């Protein structure tokens, strides 16, 4: 009887090793050997499962984005009140600090998005998913009379996503420009102005 294939398991091990390598070294200096060492495999064995380092890191990026989105959407669903749902979504989108694994992975791998269309497409999907989440919250709040939107929901949602992305980068720098509460306060203030609603009440 032939042995069951362990290819899926090996690929998962390599993705986990690549994830650790990105978090420890960053993507700029990352080599295939760094991943192989963490997986306790030869570089040739790594290439058996992934044709090159870029393909492996693409899978790391895809997994990180999916986990980030799923966690954030679940946090939003737990809040029935539009005010609390909006604030909760803001909090769930910001890094908790320099060691926030998912956010650091997404920002690190964003470097590839400048040159690789496949990586760029992942970031576009991430952005669109976050915009859709915010827009749904804003539209629900407006429909129930809780929010009085200053612009259409999609425009406000895009502003929130762009603002949180910029603040998030600052929070993950070697020397952060803002604290997490300061970044959150900026976003909540923007959202309060855009919804004409006291979100801190």
Coordinates of C-alpha atoms in Angstrom, one line a residue:
X1 CA 0.0 0.0 0.0
X2 CA 1.5 3.4 -0.9
X3 CA 2.2 5.9 1.8
X4 CA -0.2 8.8 2.1
X5 CA 1.3 12.0 0.7
X6 CA 2.7 14.5 3.2
X7 CA 3.0 17.3 0.7
X8 CA 0.3 19.4 2.3
X9 CA 1.8 19.0 5.7
X10 CA 5.3 19.9 4.4
X11 CA 4.0 23.0 2.6
X12 CA 2.3 24.1 5.9
X13 CA 5.6 23.6 7.8
X14 CA 7.4 25.7 5.2
X15 CA 4.8 28.5 5.3
X16 CA 5.2 28.5 9.1
X17 CA 9.0 28.6 8.8
X18 CA 8.8 31.4 6.3
X19 CA 6.4 33.3 8.5
X20 CA 9.0 33.1 11.4
X21 CA 11.8 34.1 9.1
X22 CA 10.0 37.2 7.9
X23 CA 9.1 38.3 11.4
X24 CA 12.7 37.8 12.6
X25 CA 14.7 39.1 9.6
X26 CA 12.3 41.1 7.5
X27 CA 11.9 40.6 3.7
X28 CA 14.7 42.7 2.4
X29 CA 17.5 40.5 3.7
X30 CA 15.6 37.2 3.6
X31 CA 17.2 34.3 1.8
X32 CA 15.9 30.8 0.9
X33 CA 18.5 29.4 3.3
X34 CA 16.9 31.3 6.2
X35 CA 13.6 29.5 5.6
X36 CA 15.3 26.1 5.0
X37 CA 17.2 26.4 8.3
X38 CA 14.0 27.1 10.3
X39 CA 12.2 24.2 8.6
X40 CA 15.3 22.0 9.2
X41 CA 15.3 21.1 5.4
X42 CA 17.7 21.6 2.6
X43 CA 17.1 24.5 0.1
X44 CA 16.5 21.8 -2.6
X45 CA 13.7 20.3 -0.5
X46 CA 12.1 23.7 -0.1
X47 CA 12.2 24.2 -3.8
X48 CA 10.5 20.8 -4.3
X49 CA 7.4 22.3 -2.6
X50 CA 7.7 25.9 -3.8
X51 CA 9.4 26.8 -7.1
X52 CA 11.0 29.9 -5.5
X53 CA 11.1 32.1 -2.4
X54 CA 8.6 34.5 -3.9
X55 CA 6.0 31.8 -4.3
X56 CA 6.5 30.7 -0.7
X57 CA 6.2 34.3 0.6
X58 CA 3.1 34.8 -1.5
X59 CA 1.4 32.0 0.5
X60 CA 2.6 33.6 3.7
X61 CA 1.0 36.9 2.6
X62 CA -2.2 35.2 1.5
X63 CA -2.6 33.4 4.8
X64 CA -1.8 36.5 6.9
X65 CA -4.4 38.6 5.0
X66 CA -7.1 36.0 5.4
X67 CA -6.5 35.6 9.1
X68 CA -6.5 39.4 9.6
X69 CA -9.7 39.8 7.7
X70 CA -11.5 36.9 9.3
X71 CA -10.6 38.1 12.8
X72 CA -11.6 41.6 12.2
X73 CA -15.0 40.7 10.6
X74 CA -15.7 38.4 13.5
X75 CA -15.0 41.2 16.0
X76 CA -17.4 43.5 14.1
X77 CA -20.2 40.9 14.1
X78 CA -20.1 40.5 17.9
X79 CA -21.2 44.2 18.3
X80 CA -24.9 44.9 17.5
X81 CA -24.7 48.6 18.2
X82 CA -23.4 50.6 15.2
X83 CA -21.3 52.9 17.4
X84 CA -19.6 50.1 19.2
X85 CA -19.2 48.1 16.0
X86 CA -17.4 51.0 14.3
X87 CA -15.0 51.6 17.3
X88 CA -14.4 47.8 17.6
X89 CA -13.5 47.6 13.9
X90 CA -11.1 50.5 14.2
X91 CA -9.4 48.9 17.2
X92 CA -9.2 45.5 15.4
X93 CA -7.5 47.1 12.3
X94 CA -4.6 48.8 14.2
X95 CA -1.5 46.9 15.2
X96 CA -1.2 46.3 18.9
X97 CA 2.4 47.3 18.6
X98 CA 5.7 46.4 17.0
X99 CA 5.2 42.7 17.7
X100 CA 1.7 42.4 16.1
X101 CA 2.4 39.3 13.9
X102 CA -0.3 39.7 11.3
X103 CA 0.2 43.4 10.8
X104 CA 4.0 43.1 10.6
X105 CA 3.7 40.3 8.1
X106 CA 1.3 42.3 5.9
X107 CA 3.4 45.5 6.0
X108 CA 6.7 43.6 5.4
X109 CA 5.3 41.7 2.4
X110 CA 3.8 44.9 1.1
X111 CA 7.3 45.6 -0.2
X112 CA 6.8 43.0 -2.9
X113 CA 3.5 44.7 -3.9
X114 CA 5.5 47.6 -5.4
X115 CA 6.9 45.3 -8.1
X116 CA 4.9 42.1 -8.3
X117 CA 1.3 42.2 -9.7
X118 CA 0.3 39.1 -7.8
X119 CA 1.3 40.6 -4.5
X120 CA -0.3 43.9 -5.4
X121 CA -3.6 42.0 -6.2
X122 CA -3.6 40.5 -2.7
X123 CA -3.2 44.0 -1.2
X124 CA -6.0 45.3 -3.4
X125 CA -8.3 42.5 -2.1
X126 CA -7.3 43.3 1.4
X127 CA -8.1 47.0 0.9
X128 CA -11.4 46.3 -0.8
X129 CA -12.5 43.9 2.0
X130 CA -11.7 46.4 4.7
X131 CA -13.5 49.2 2.8
X132 CA -16.6 46.9 2.4
X133 CA -16.6 46.1 6.1
X134 CA -16.5 49.8 7.1
X135 CA -19.0 50.8 4.4
X136 CA -21.5 48.1 5.7
X137 CA -21.2 49.4 9.2
X138 CA -21.6 53.0 8.1
X139 CA -24.6 52.2 5.9
X140 CA -26.3 50.3 8.7
X141 CA -25.7 53.1 11.2
X142 CA -27.1 55.6 8.7
X143 CA -30.2 53.5 8.0
X144 CA -31.1 53.3 11.7
X145 CA -30.5 57.0 12.2
X146 CA -27.5 56.5 14.5
X147 CA -25.1 58.1 11.9
X148 CA -25.5 61.2 9.8
X149 CA -22.9 60.7 7.2
X150 CA -21.0 63.7 5.8
X151 CA -20.1 61.8 2.6
X152 CA -21.2 58.5 1.0
X153 CA -20.2 55.5 3.0
X154 CA -17.6 54.2 0.5
X155 CA -15.7 57.5 0.5
X156 CA -15.6 57.6 4.3
X157 CA -14.6 53.9 4.4
X158 CA -11.7 54.4 2.0
X159 CA -10.5 57.3 4.2
X160 CA -10.6 55.2 7.3
X161 CA -8.7 52.4 5.6
X162 CA -6.0 54.7 4.2
X163 CA -5.7 56.5 7.6
X164 CA -5.4 53.3 9.6
X165 CA -2.8 51.9 7.1
X166 CA -0.6 55.0 7.6
X167 CA -1.0 55.0 11.3
X168 CA -0.3 51.2 11.4
X169 CA 3.0 51.6 9.6
X170 CA 4.1 54.2 12.2
X171 CA 3.1 51.8 15.1
X172 CA 5.3 49.0 13.7
X173 CA 8.4 51.1 13.1
X174 CA 11.6 50.5 15.2
X175 CA 10.7 53.7 17.0
X176 CA 7.0 54.2 16.8
X177 CA 5.7 57.7 16.0
X178 CA 2.5 57.3 17.9
X179 CA 1.2 55.1 20.7
X180 CA -1.6 52.7 20.0
X181 CA -4.1 54.9 22.0
X182 CA -3.0 58.0 20.1
X183 CA -3.5 56.3 16.8
X184 CA -6.9 55.0 17.8
X185 CA -8.0 58.5 19.0
X186 CA -7.1 59.9 15.6
X187 CA -9.2 57.3 13.8
X188 CA -12.1 57.6 16.2
X189 CA -12.1 61.4 15.8
X190 CA -12.1 61.1 12.0
X191 CA -15.0 58.6 12.2
X192 CA -16.9 60.7 14.6
X193 CA -16.7 63.7 12.3
X194 CA -17.6 61.7 9.3
X195 CA -20.7 60.2 11.0
X196 CA -21.7 63.2 13.1
X197 CA -21.9 60.9 16.0
X198 CA -20.2 60.9 19.4
X199 CA -18.5 57.5 19.3
X200 CA -17.1 57.8 22.7
X201 CA -20.4 58.3 24.5

